Amino acid sequence: VTLDLAGSTGLADVNDEEVACGSAVDSPASQGFLRKRSGVVLPLAPIAGYPWSTAARINHDGFVLGTSSSSTSSAATLWSPAGTAMALPDLGWSQSLPIALSDSGVVLGKGEIAGTWSPWIWDAVNGTRWLASLGFPSGGDPIAPEANDMDSSGRVAGNTWRGQSFVFDLASGTSTSLG
């Protein structure tokens, strides 16, 4: 399969099954793709209303996390191993960006409302929730803390605007300061 863009192509992530995801970019356009172990390349279409897609993470089961975007907005998108796109339900934001995808299908991202970006979490059972509603620390900052990554056990690595690093455990709702 040939991707529709003439620009550069790069892999973003690979899982233990040697299935990879990435994007072909011919600025400003982009096309996400899934590369199967057999070498078959599957283009990842954006969700309705967006012209472009970008693939960022892939989990063990072959689900791909990325973004559907236009020149003015973006939406975190989850693709099935067959390439079917699903818009992740939002909480009223104008833009959303994916951060991490666990092997159990939990998605970590951030959404923007009125110029402020805040971290959120999505799973198939509970839907989309702001991390702050689960006890994600603010550190007393006027700017929402960053969620930078998530491990397979549901621990989120983050930091506050003041530079305090921490690990937040989704299961217990507790955080451990790392200084």
Tab-separated table of C-alpha atoms in Angstrom:
chain	number	residue	atom	x	y	z
A	1	VAL	CA	0.000	0.000	0.000
A	2	THR	CA	1.292	3.431	-0.887
A	3	LEU	CA	0.429	6.280	1.428
A	4	ASP	CA	-1.066	9.376	-0.193
A	5	LEU	CA	1.684	11.765	0.891
A	6	ALA	CA	5.009	12.460	-0.777
A	7	GLY	CA	6.820	13.786	2.323
A	8	SER	CA	8.764	11.959	4.990
A	9	THR	CA	7.609	8.740	6.675
A	10	GLY	CA	8.577	7.732	10.184
A	11	LEU	CA	7.741	5.068	12.743
A	12	ALA	CA	6.492	6.277	16.122
A	13	ASP	CA	6.113	3.052	18.129
A	14	VAL	CA	6.351	-0.730	17.886
A	15	ASN	CA	4.868	-3.467	20.067
A	16	ASP	CA	6.252	-6.857	21.142
A	17	GLU	CA	4.536	-8.485	18.141
A	18	GLU	CA	6.657	-6.299	15.817
A	19	VAL	CA	3.597	-4.374	14.649
A	20	ALA	CA	4.434	-0.697	14.235
A	21	CYS	CA	2.645	2.583	13.764
A	22	GLY	CA	3.802	5.846	12.330
A	23	SER	CA	2.946	8.700	10.041
A	24	ALA	CA	3.734	10.004	6.589
A	25	VAL	CA	3.982	13.779	6.628
A	26	ASP	CA	3.850	16.308	3.810
A	27	SER	CA	3.279	19.475	5.865
A	28	PRO	CA	0.678	20.397	6.853
A	29	ALA	CA	-0.942	17.089	5.859
A	30	SER	CA	-0.258	13.795	7.634
A	31	GLN	CA	-1.442	10.199	7.274
A	32	GLY	CA	-1.128	7.722	10.127
A	33	PHE	CA	-0.449	4.085	9.331
A	34	LEU	CA	-0.196	0.652	10.904
A	35	ARG	CA	2.566	-1.651	9.631
A	36	LYS	CA	1.839	-5.320	10.248
A	37	ARG	CA	4.610	-7.846	10.912
A	38	SER	CA	3.978	-9.282	7.418
A	39	GLY	CA	4.943	-5.918	5.932
A	40	VAL	CA	1.376	-4.952	5.021
A	41	VAL	CA	0.791	-1.239	5.591
A	42	LEU	CA	-2.703	-0.133	6.581
A	43	PRO	CA	-3.516	3.607	6.298
A	44	LEU	CA	-5.328	4.966	9.369
A	45	ALA	CA	-8.145	7.258	8.261
A	46	PRO	CA	-9.004	10.219	10.502
A	47	ILE	CA	-12.383	10.446	12.216
A	48	ALA	CA	-15.172	12.290	10.398
A	49	GLY	CA	-14.642	16.024	10.115
A	50	TYR	CA	-10.835	15.906	10.063
A	51	PRO	CA	-8.602	15.636	6.976
A	52	TRP	CA	-5.427	14.275	8.612
A	53	SER	CA	-4.289	11.564	11.007
A	54	THR	CA	-1.127	10.920	12.997
A	55	ALA	CA	-0.272	7.652	14.786
A	56	ALA	CA	1.741	7.881	18.023
A	57	ARG	CA	1.422	4.727	20.178
A	58	ILE	CA	0.525	1.063	19.728
A	59	ASN	CA	-0.309	-1.456	22.424
A	60	HIS	CA	0.252	-5.219	22.619
A	61	ASP	CA	-3.124	-5.985	21.011
A	62	GLY	CA	-2.454	-3.705	18.039
A	63	PHE	CA	-4.687	-0.780	19.008
A	64	VAL	CA	-3.185	2.511	17.831
A	65	LEU	CA	-3.468	5.861	19.587
A	66	GLY	CA	-3.029	9.062	17.671
A	67	THR	CA	-4.667	12.244	16.514
A	68	SER	CA	-7.173	13.261	13.874
A	69	SER	CA	-6.526	16.903	13.028
A	70	SER	CA	-7.153	19.929	10.869
A	71	SER	CA	-5.353	23.251	10.687
A	72	THR	CA	-7.420	24.531	13.657
A	73	SER	CA	-8.265	21.560	15.898
A	74	SER	CA	-7.318	18.041	16.919
A	75	ALA	CA	-9.015	15.030	18.494
A	76	ALA	CA	-7.382	12.068	20.224
A	77	THR	CA	-8.256	8.986	18.183
A	78	LEU	CA	-8.051	5.252	18.861
A	79	TRP	CA	-7.837	2.814	15.931
A	80	SER	CA	-8.632	-0.898	16.151
A	81	PRO	CA	-6.091	-3.426	14.833
A	82	ALA	CA	-8.216	-3.500	11.643
A	83	GLY	CA	-7.831	0.277	11.257
A	84	THR	CA	-11.303	1.404	12.350
A	85	ALA	CA	-11.139	4.886	13.926
A	86	MET	CA	-12.944	5.819	17.129
A	87	ALA	CA	-13.122	9.366	18.475
A	88	LEU	CA	-12.460	9.344	22.197
A	89	PRO	CA	-15.326	11.099	24.019
A	90	ASP	CA	-14.308	14.585	25.095
A	91	LEU	CA	-15.145	16.770	28.061
A	92	GLY	CA	-15.863	19.943	26.111
A	93	TRP	CA	-12.363	20.741	24.921
A	94	SER	CA	-11.495	22.362	21.607
A	95	GLN	CA	-8.381	20.239	21.141
A	96	SER	CA	-7.070	16.995	22.579
A	97	LEU	CA	-3.744	15.233	22.299
A	98	PRO	CA	-2.854	11.642	23.155
A	99	ILE	CA	-0.008	10.862	25.528
A	100	ALA	CA	-0.014	7.139	26.324
A	101	LEU	CA	-1.870	3.876	25.619
A	102	SER	CA	-1.631	0.907	27.985
A	103	ASP	CA	-1.834	-2.749	26.979
A	104	SER	CA	-5.204	-2.878	28.781
A	105	GLY	CA	-6.544	-0.114	26.501
A	106	VAL	CA	-6.412	2.812	28.943
A	107	VAL	CA	-5.644	6.118	27.209
A	108	LEU	CA	-3.899	9.094	28.789
A	109	GLY	CA	-4.194	12.472	27.091
A	110	LYS	CA	-4.648	16.173	27.571
A	111	GLY	CA	-7.437	18.507	26.497
A	112	GLU	CA	-7.566	22.265	25.994
A	113	ILE	CA	-10.392	24.489	27.194
A	114	ALA	CA	-10.080	28.281	26.967
A	115	GLY	CA	-6.307	28.122	26.570
A	116	THR	CA	-5.663	25.771	29.498
A	117	TRP	CA	-4.485	22.203	28.908
A	118	SER	CA	-5.450	19.570	31.491
A	119	PRO	CA	-4.730	15.816	31.634
A	120	TRP	CA	-7.499	13.229	31.223
A	121	ILE	CA	-7.877	9.459	31.198
A	122	TRP	CA	-10.188	7.235	29.126
A	123	ASP	CA	-11.123	3.561	29.396
A	124	ALA	CA	-13.971	1.545	27.885
A	125	VAL	CA	-15.718	1.055	31.252
A	126	ASN	CA	-15.524	4.536	32.829
A	127	GLY	CA	-15.240	6.734	29.740
A	128	THR	CA	-13.318	10.009	29.788
A	129	ARG	CA	-12.478	11.656	33.118
A	130	TRP	CA	-10.305	14.570	34.131
A	131	LEU	CA	-7.340	13.279	36.135
A	132	ALA	CA	-7.947	16.045	38.686
A	133	SER	CA	-11.294	14.398	39.547
A	134	LEU	CA	-9.351	11.252	40.492
A	135	GLY	CA	-6.932	13.069	42.813
A	136	PHE	CA	-4.192	13.982	40.307
A	137	PRO	CA	-2.057	16.542	42.195
A	138	SER	CA	-2.034	20.210	41.276
A	139	GLY	CA	0.811	21.253	43.553
A	140	GLY	CA	-1.002	24.535	44.134
A	141	ASP	CA	-0.188	25.668	40.605
A	142	PRO	CA	-2.417	28.019	38.636
A	143	ILE	CA	-1.483	26.009	35.533
A	144	ALA	CA	-2.640	22.382	35.299
A	145	PRO	CA	0.082	19.787	35.947
A	146	GLU	CA	1.483	17.723	33.107
A	147	ALA	CA	0.886	14.000	32.706
A	148	ASN	CA	3.884	12.719	30.742
A	149	ASP	CA	3.514	8.937	30.497
A	150	MET	CA	1.718	5.939	31.973
A	151	ASP	CA	2.932	2.419	32.711
A	152	SER	CA	1.012	-0.848	32.358
A	153	SER	CA	0.080	-0.772	36.063
A	154	GLY	CA	-1.736	2.564	35.734
A	155	ARG	CA	0.909	4.794	37.258
A	156	VAL	CA	1.148	8.228	35.646
A	157	ALA	CA	4.428	10.155	35.610
A	158	GLY	CA	3.835	13.860	35.945
A	159	ASN	CA	5.182	17.199	36.978
A	160	THR	CA	3.784	20.506	38.153
A	161	TRP	CA	4.401	23.896	36.630
A	162	ARG	CA	6.809	24.577	39.521
A	163	GLY	CA	8.954	21.607	38.528
A	164	GLN	CA	7.823	19.098	41.154
A	165	SER	CA	7.873	15.549	39.764
A	166	PHE	CA	5.536	12.828	40.972
A	167	VAL	CA	4.017	9.442	40.195
A	168	PHE	CA	0.227	9.206	40.432
A	169	ASP	CA	-1.377	5.781	40.969
A	170	LEU	CA	-4.742	5.574	39.189
A	171	ALA	CA	-5.961	2.599	41.246
A	172	SER	CA	-5.424	4.199	44.639
A	173	GLY	CA	-5.691	7.886	43.712
A	174	THR	CA	-2.456	8.612	45.551
A	175	SER	CA	0.705	10.337	44.419
A	176	THR	CA	4.331	9.989	45.410
A	177	SER	CA	6.527	13.057	45.184
A	178	LEU	CA	9.868	12.583	43.461
A	179	GLY	CA	11.093	16.036	44.372
